[in-house]
XYZ file of C-alpha atoms in Angstrom:
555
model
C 65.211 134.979 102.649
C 65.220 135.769 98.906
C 62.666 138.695 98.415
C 58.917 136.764 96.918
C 60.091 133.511 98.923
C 57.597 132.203 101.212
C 59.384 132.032 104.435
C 61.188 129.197 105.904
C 62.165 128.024 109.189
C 65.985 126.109 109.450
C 66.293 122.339 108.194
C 65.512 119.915 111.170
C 68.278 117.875 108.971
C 70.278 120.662 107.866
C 74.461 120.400 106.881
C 74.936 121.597 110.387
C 73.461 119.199 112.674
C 75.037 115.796 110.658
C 76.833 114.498 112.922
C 74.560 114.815 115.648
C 71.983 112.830 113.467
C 74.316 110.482 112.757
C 75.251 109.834 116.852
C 71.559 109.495 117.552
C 71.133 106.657 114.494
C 73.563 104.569 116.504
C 72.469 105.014 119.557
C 69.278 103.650 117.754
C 70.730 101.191 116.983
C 72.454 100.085 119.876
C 69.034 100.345 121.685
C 67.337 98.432 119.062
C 69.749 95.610 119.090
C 70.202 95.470 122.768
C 66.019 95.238 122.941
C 65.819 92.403 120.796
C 68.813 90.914 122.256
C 66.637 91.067 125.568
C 63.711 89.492 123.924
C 65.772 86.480 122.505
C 67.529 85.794 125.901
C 64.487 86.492 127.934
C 62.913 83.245 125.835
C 66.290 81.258 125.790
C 66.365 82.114 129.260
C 62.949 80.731 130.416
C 63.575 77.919 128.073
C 66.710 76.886 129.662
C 64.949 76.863 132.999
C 62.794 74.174 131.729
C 65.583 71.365 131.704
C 67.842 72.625 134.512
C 68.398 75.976 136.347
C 72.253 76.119 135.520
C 71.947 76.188 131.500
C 69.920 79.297 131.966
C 73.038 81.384 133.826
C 74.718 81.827 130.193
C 71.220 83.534 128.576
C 70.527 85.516 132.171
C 73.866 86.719 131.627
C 73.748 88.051 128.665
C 70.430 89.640 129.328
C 72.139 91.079 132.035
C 74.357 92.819 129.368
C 71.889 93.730 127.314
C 69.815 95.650 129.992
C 72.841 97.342 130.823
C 73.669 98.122 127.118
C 70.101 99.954 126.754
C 70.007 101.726 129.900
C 73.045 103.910 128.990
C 72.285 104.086 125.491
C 69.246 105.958 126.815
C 71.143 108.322 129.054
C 73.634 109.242 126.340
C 70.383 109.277 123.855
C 68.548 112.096 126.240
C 71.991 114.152 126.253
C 72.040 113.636 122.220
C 68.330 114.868 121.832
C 68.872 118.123 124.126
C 71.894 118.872 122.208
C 70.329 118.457 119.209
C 67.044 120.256 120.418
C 68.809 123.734 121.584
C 71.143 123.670 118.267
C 68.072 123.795 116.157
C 65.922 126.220 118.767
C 69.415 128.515 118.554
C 69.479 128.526 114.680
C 65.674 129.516 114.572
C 66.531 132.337 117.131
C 69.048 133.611 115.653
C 67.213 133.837 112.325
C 64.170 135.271 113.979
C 66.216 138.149 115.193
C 68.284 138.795 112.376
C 64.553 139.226 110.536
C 62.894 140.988 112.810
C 65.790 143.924 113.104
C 64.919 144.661 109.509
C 61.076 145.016 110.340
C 59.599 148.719 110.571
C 59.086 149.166 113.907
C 55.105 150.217 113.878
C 54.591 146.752 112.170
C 56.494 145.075 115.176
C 54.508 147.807 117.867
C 51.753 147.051 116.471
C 51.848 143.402 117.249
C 53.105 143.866 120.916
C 56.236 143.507 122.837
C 55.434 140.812 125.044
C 53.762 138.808 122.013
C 57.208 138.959 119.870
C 59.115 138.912 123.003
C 56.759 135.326 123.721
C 57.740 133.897 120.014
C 61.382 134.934 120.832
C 61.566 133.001 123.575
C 58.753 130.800 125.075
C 57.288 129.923 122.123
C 60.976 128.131 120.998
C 60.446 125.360 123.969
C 57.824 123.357 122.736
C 59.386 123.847 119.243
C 63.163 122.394 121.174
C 60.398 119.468 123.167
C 58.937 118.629 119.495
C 62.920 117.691 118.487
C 64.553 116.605 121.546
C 61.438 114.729 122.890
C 59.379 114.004 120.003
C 61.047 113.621 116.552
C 64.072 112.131 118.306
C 62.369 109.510 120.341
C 59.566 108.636 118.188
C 62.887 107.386 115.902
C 64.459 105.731 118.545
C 61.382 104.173 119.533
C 60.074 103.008 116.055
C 63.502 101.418 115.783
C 63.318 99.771 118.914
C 59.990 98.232 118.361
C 60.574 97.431 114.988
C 63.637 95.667 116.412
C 62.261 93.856 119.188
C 58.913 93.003 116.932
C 60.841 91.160 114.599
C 62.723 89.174 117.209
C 59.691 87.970 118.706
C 58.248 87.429 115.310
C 61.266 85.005 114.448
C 59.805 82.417 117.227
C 56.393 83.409 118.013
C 54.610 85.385 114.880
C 51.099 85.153 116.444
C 52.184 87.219 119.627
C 54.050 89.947 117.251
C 51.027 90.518 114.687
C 48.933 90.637 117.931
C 51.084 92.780 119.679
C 51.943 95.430 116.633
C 47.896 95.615 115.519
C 47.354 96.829 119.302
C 49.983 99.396 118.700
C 48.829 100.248 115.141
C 44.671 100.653 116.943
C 46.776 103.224 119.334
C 48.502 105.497 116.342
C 45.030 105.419 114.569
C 43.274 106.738 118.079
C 46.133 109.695 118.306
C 45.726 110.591 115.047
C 41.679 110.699 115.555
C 41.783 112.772 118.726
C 44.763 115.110 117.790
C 42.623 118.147 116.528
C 41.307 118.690 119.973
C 44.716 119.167 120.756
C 45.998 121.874 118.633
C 42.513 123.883 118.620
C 43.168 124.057 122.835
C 46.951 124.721 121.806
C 46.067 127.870 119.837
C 43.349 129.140 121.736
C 45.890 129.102 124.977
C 49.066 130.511 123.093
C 46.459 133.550 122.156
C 45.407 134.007 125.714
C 49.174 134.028 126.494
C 50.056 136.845 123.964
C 47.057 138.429 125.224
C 48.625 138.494 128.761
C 52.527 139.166 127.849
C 50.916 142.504 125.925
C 49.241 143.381 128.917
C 52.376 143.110 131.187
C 54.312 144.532 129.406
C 52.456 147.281 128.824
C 51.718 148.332 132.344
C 54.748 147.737 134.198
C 56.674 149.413 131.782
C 54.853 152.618 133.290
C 53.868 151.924 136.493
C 53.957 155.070 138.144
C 50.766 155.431 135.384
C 48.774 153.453 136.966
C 50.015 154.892 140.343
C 48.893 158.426 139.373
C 45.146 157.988 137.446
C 44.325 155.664 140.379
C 43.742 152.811 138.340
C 45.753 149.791 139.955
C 42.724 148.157 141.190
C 40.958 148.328 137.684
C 44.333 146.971 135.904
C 44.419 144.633 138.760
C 41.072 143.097 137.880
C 41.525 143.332 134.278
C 44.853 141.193 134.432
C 42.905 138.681 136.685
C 40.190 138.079 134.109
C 42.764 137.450 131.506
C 44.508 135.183 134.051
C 41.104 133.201 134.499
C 40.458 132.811 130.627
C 44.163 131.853 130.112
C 43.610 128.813 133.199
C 40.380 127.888 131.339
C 41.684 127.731 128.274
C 44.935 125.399 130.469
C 42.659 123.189 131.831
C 40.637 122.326 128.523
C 44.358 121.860 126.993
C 45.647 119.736 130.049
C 42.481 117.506 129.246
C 43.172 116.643 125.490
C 46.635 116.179 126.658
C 45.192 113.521 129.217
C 43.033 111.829 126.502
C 46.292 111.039 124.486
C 48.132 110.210 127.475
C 45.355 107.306 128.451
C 45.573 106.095 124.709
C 49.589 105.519 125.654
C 48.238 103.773 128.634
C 45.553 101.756 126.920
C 47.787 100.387 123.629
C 49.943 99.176 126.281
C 47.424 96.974 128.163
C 45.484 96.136 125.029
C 48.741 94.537 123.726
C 49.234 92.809 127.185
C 45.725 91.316 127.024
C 46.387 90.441 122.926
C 49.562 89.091 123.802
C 47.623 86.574 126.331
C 44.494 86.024 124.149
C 46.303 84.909 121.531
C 48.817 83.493 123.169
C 46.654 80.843 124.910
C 43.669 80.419 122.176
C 46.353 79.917 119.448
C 46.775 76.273 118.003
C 49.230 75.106 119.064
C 48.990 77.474 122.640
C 52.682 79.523 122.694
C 55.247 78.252 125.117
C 55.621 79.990 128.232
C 59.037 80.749 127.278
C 57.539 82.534 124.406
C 54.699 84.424 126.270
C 57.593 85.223 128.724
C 59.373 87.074 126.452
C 56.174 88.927 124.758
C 55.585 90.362 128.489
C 59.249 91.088 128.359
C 58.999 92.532 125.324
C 55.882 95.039 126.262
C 57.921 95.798 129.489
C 60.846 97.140 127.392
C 58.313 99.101 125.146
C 56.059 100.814 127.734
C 58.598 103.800 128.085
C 58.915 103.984 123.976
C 54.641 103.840 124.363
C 54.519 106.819 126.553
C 57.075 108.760 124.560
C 55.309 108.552 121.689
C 52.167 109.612 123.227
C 53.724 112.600 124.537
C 55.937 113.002 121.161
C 52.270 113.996 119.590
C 51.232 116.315 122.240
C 54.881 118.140 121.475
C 54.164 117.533 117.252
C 50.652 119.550 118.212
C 52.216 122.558 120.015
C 54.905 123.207 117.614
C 53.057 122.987 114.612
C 51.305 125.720 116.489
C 54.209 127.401 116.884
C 55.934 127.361 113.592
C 52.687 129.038 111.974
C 53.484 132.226 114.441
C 56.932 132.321 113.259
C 56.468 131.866 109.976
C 53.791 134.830 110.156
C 56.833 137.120 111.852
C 59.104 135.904 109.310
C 55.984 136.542 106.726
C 56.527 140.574 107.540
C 58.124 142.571 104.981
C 61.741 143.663 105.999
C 63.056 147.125 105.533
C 64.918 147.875 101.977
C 68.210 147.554 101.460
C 70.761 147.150 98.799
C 74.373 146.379 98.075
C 75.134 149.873 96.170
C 78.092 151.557 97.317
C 78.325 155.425 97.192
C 80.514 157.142 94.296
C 84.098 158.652 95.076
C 82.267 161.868 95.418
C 79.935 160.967 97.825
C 82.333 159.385 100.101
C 83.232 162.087 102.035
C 81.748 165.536 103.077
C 78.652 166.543 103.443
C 75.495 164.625 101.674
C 73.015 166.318 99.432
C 69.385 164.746 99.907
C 66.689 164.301 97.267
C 63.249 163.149 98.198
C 60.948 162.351 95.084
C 57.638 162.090 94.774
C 57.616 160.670 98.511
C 54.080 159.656 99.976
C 54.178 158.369 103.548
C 50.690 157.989 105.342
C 49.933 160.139 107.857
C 53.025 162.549 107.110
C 53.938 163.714 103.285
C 52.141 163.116 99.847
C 53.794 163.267 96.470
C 56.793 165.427 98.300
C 59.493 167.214 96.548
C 62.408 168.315 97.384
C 66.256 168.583 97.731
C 68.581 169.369 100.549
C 72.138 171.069 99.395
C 74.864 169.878 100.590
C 75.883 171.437 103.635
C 72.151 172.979 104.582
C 70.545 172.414 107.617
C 66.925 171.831 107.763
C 64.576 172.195 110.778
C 61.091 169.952 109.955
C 58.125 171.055 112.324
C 54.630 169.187 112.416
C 52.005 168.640 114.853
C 51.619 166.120 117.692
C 50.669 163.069 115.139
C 54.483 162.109 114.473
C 55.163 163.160 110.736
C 57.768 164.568 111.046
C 59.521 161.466 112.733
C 58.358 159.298 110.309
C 59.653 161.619 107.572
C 63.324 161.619 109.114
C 62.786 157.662 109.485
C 63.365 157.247 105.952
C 66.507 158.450 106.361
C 67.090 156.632 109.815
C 65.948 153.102 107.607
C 63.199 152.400 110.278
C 60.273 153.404 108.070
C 59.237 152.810 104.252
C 57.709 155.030 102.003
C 54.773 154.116 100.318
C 55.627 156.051 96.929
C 58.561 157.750 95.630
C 62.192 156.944 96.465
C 64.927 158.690 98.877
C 68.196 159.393 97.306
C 71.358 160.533 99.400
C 74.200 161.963 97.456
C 72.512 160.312 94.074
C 71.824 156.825 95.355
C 68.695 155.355 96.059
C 68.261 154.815 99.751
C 66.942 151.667 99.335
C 69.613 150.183 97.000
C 72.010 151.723 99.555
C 74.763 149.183 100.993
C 74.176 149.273 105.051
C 77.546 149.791 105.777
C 77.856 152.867 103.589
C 74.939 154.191 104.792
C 76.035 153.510 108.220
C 79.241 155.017 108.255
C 77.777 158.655 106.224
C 74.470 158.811 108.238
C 74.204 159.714 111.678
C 71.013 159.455 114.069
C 70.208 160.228 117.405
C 66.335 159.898 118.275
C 64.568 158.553 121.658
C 63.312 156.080 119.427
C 66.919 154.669 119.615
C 67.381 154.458 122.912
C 71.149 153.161 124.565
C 71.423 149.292 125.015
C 72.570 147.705 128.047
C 76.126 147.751 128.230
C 79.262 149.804 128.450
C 79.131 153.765 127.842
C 81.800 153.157 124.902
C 80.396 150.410 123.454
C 77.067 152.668 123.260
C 79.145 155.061 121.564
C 80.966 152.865 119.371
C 78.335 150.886 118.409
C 77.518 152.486 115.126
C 81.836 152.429 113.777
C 83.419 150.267 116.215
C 87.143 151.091 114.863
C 86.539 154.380 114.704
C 89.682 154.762 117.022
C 90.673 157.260 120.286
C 90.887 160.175 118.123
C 87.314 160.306 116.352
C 85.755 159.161 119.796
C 87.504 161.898 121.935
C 86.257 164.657 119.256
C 82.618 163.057 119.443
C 82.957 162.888 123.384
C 84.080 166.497 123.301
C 81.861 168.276 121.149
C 78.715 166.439 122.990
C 80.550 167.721 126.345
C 80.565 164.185 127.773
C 84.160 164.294 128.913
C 82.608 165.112 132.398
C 80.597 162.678 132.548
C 83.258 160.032 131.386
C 85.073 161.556 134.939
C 82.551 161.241 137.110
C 81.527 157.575 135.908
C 83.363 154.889 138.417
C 84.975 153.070 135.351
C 85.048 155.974 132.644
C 83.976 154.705 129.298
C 83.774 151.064 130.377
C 81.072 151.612 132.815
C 77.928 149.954 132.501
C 74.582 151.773 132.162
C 71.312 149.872 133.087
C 68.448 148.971 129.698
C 67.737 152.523 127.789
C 70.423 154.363 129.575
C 67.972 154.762 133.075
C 71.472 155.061 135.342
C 71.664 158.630 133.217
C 70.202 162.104 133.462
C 67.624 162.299 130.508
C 70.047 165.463 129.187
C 72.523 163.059 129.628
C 71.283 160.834 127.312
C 70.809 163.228 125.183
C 74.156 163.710 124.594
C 75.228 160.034 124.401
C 72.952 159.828 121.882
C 74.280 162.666 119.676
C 77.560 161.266 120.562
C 76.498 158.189 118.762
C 75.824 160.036 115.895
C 78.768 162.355 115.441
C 81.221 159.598 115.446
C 83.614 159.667 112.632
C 81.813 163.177 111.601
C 78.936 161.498 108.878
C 78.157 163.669 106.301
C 74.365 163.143 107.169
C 72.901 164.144 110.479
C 69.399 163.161 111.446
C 67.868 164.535 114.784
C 64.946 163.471 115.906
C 63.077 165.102 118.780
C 65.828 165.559 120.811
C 65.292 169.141 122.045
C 62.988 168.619 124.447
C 63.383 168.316 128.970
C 67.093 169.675 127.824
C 69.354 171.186 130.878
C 71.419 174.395 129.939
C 74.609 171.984 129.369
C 73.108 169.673 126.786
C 70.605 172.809 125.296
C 74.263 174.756 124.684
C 75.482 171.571 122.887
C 72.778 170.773 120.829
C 72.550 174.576 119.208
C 76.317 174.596 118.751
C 76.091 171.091 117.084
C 73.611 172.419 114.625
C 74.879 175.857 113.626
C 78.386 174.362 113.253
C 78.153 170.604 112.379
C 80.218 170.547 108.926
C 77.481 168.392 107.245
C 74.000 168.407 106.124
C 71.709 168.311 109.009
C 67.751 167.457 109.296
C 66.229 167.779 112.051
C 62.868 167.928 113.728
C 61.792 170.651 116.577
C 59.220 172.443 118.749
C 61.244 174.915 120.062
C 61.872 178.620 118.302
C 65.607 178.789 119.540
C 66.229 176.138 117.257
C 64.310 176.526 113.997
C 66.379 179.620 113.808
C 69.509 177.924 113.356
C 68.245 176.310 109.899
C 68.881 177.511 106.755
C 64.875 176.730 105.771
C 61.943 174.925 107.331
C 59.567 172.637 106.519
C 56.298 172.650 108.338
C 53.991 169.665 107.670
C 50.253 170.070 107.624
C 47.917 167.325 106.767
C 50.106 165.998 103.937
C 51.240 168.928 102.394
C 54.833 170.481 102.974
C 55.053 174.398 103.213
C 58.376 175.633 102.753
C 59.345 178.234 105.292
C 62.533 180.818 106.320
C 63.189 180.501 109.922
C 62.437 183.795 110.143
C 58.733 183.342 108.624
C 55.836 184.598 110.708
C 53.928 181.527 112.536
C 55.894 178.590 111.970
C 55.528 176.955 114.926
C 51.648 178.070 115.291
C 49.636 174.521 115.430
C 48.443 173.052 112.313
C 44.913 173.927 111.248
């Protein structure tokens, strides 16, 4: 999405999904002319009956035929729709996610897991129902009636203008009680965030609970969102009902107009002719409901696409398509912050990091110092100033460059499910044996690799749980030393160490052949920086490691 754009979800009738278009508009087609072609033979049929029973086995024949014709037109129509349906729902998905990677991450905490997990993934069905089930069939349907309509018009035009102004009352009814609809919609899909945030939350820490004692009060708190959320149900369930009995009543309303006028007219329709009118509303009753139900699905994603639209609404990360000079291509990076103002951490902040320094940043409890090194890990934004790593702006900075020159290892960016080398890799995939033996060997993982049933192709569980918490640690900083970046970024990663991964971590530091930043609460390690800086309410006090107080709270 071009930067200013308002956002956009995919094209229901995008390039991509052409031909699938074009395979439903024949099955339409096929249904529509197989309808009427049941209308027409239904009256030649009853017709024929009138002067002897064997001239009417030629037009029950071919009514036959075209029964047959529309049945399996509608079976390979449902497959069409579904296909059609989960192509769309997979092209929304996968621009969703490709969005929301380049969101800060507080903006995405802030709304909730399980509510972003919900749009993700639940919230896509009724968006899939509203193409597969209601665009697609209200299309096949309108074709089909328009169809079969006509061919009843061609003998008996009283019937079809009776018939079509009961199913023109219905549309007008929809329309008028459709509101109730989407107001129940929203107020339900808000109940349902509600509760996804408050799963999520709690059972990602349930030994929490376990240990303040409050499982019973969580217990009743989830039940009381659980009643609101089946109130809120039930009041949808009933607007869905009152649109579902307007299907119901256009249906009989037509029968009864079909037989009103079809009796009071001058001169009365032939039977042959009323036969086919009830033939015709027979055909059309499925089409009736489907359209009924086609609104309820129009309702609930129109819902839906405004909370996508407001994820895709949320400004991305920066990034740019500037490559770093020859110079800065190799080696370590020098970093320049100016006049960088990030709430809650720096203001107006000055400063530049040689080449080759190493510099320990030490704050309080509030985070500061993590969202200071987050510029540099491109999951935060300043809100003044500018970054610039060996003289290009950050933020004009081509991801792969940056990529391959910065390394990061935080708890914030925790291991994904999958292999132990594909954790490693995953930041220079062909980085090759060589560069991932040194990283596996400097982070002193080569036991582990061992003792792991499958070596580097083992799998480890969401976040790395199957591992020691020093463990990984050093998966982490694996991660980050691949291919030997000329940045390092450490964030918080000194803390619960065992003597193995503490010994790594200080050797990494004091003799990583790059610039390294890195935040820490422990005295060991601010002395292996060449200077520190010590955030307090804003300001940044430039300290030697040897300075008196350094790590003494902030005031």
């Amino acid at each position: 999405m071009k930067s200013g754009a308002a956002p956009t979800l995919p094209r229901v009738f995008a390039r991509s999904r052409r031909r699938l278009w074009l395979e439903l508009a024949a099955l339409a087609l096929l249904r529509a002319s197989s309808t009427a072609g049941s209308v027409l033979f239904v009256r030649a049929a009853f017709a024929a009956l009138a002067e002897s029973p064997a001239s009417a086995l030629a037009p029950t024949a071919a009514l036959a035929g075209c029964l047959a014709a529309d049945a399996l037109g509608e079976a390979w129509e449902r497959t069409a729709a579904e296909r059609l349906g989960q192509h769309y729902v997979g092209e929304t998905r996968s621009q969703l996610f490709a969005h929301l990677v380049q969101v800060e991450p507080r903006e995405l905490h802030s709304r909730g897991t399980g509510a972003v997990l919900l749009r993700l993934v639940g919230d896509l069905t009724p968006l899939r129902q509203w193409i597969a089930q209601g665009v697609v069939r209200v299309a096949v349907a309108a074709t089909v009636a328009s169809a079969a309509l006509g061919a009843l018009a061609w003998n008996a035009p009283a019937l079809a203008l009776a018939v079509g102004g009961a199913f023109a009352l219905g549309g007008v009814a929809t329309l008028a009680c459709a509101g109730r609809l989407e107001r129940s919609s929203e107020r339900m899909r808000r109940t349902r965030g509600a509760l996804a945030n408050h799963l999520a939350e709690r059972l990602a820490a349930p030994g929490l609970l376990r240990s303040l004692g409050i499982e019973r009060s969580e217990r009743r708190a989830l039940e009381r969102v659980q009643t609101r959320l089946g109130e809120d149900a039930v009041e949808r369930a009933r607007s869905i009902g009152v649109l579902r009995a307007i299907a119901s009543a256009v249906a009989g309303a037509a029968l009864l107009a079909a037989l009103l006028v079809g009796g009071w007219s001058e001169p009365p329709a032939s039977p042959a002719s009323l036969a086919a009118a009830l033939a015709l509303l027979g055909l059309l009753a499925p089409g009736l409901r489907d359209m009924g139900r086609a609104h309820e699905s129009f309702v609930e994603a129109r819902v839906v696409r405004a909370k996508l639209l407001a994820l895709l609404a949320l400004p991305t990360l920066p990034s740019g398509t500037t490559q770093f000079p020859s110079s800065a291509r190799s080696g370590p990076l020098e970093v320049r912050f100016e006049g960088v103002s990030i709430a809650g951490a720096v203001r107006d902040f000055d400063a530049t990091v040689a080449a080759g320094r190493r510099v320990a940043i030490v704050a309080d409890a509030s985070g500061a110092s993590s969202r200071l090194l987050g510029l540099l890990a491109r999951s935060a934004r300043t809100d003044a100033g500018r970054v610039l790593l060996g003289g290009v702006d950050l933020a004009a900075l081509a991801r792969r460059d940056w990529r391959r020159r910065v390394g990061v290892a935080s708890p914030r960016l925790p291991l994904l499910r999958g292999s132990l080398e594909r954790n490693v890799l995953c930041r220079w995939r062909s980085a090759g044996a060589e560069a991932t033996a040194r990283a596996l060997e400097r982070c002193e993982l080569r036991p582990l690799v061992a003792r792991l049933p499958l070596g580097l192709r083992t799998r480890l569980s969401a976040r790395g749980a199957d591992l020691s918490l020093s463990e990984r640690r050093r998966v982490l900083l694996a991660r980050a030393v691949l291919g030997e970046p000329g940045l390092l970024v450490l964030d918080e990663l000194d803390a619960q160490l065992d003597e193995v991964s503490r010994v790594c971590l200080t050797r990494l530091i004091a003799n990583y052949p790059g610039t390294v930043l890195f935040s820490t609460h422990d005295e060991r390690f601010v002395r292996l920086a060449d200077e520190v800086w010590r955030l307090d309410n804003g300001q940044v006090q430039r300290l030697s490691p040897s300075a008196t107080g350094v790590l003494s709270p902030c005031p």
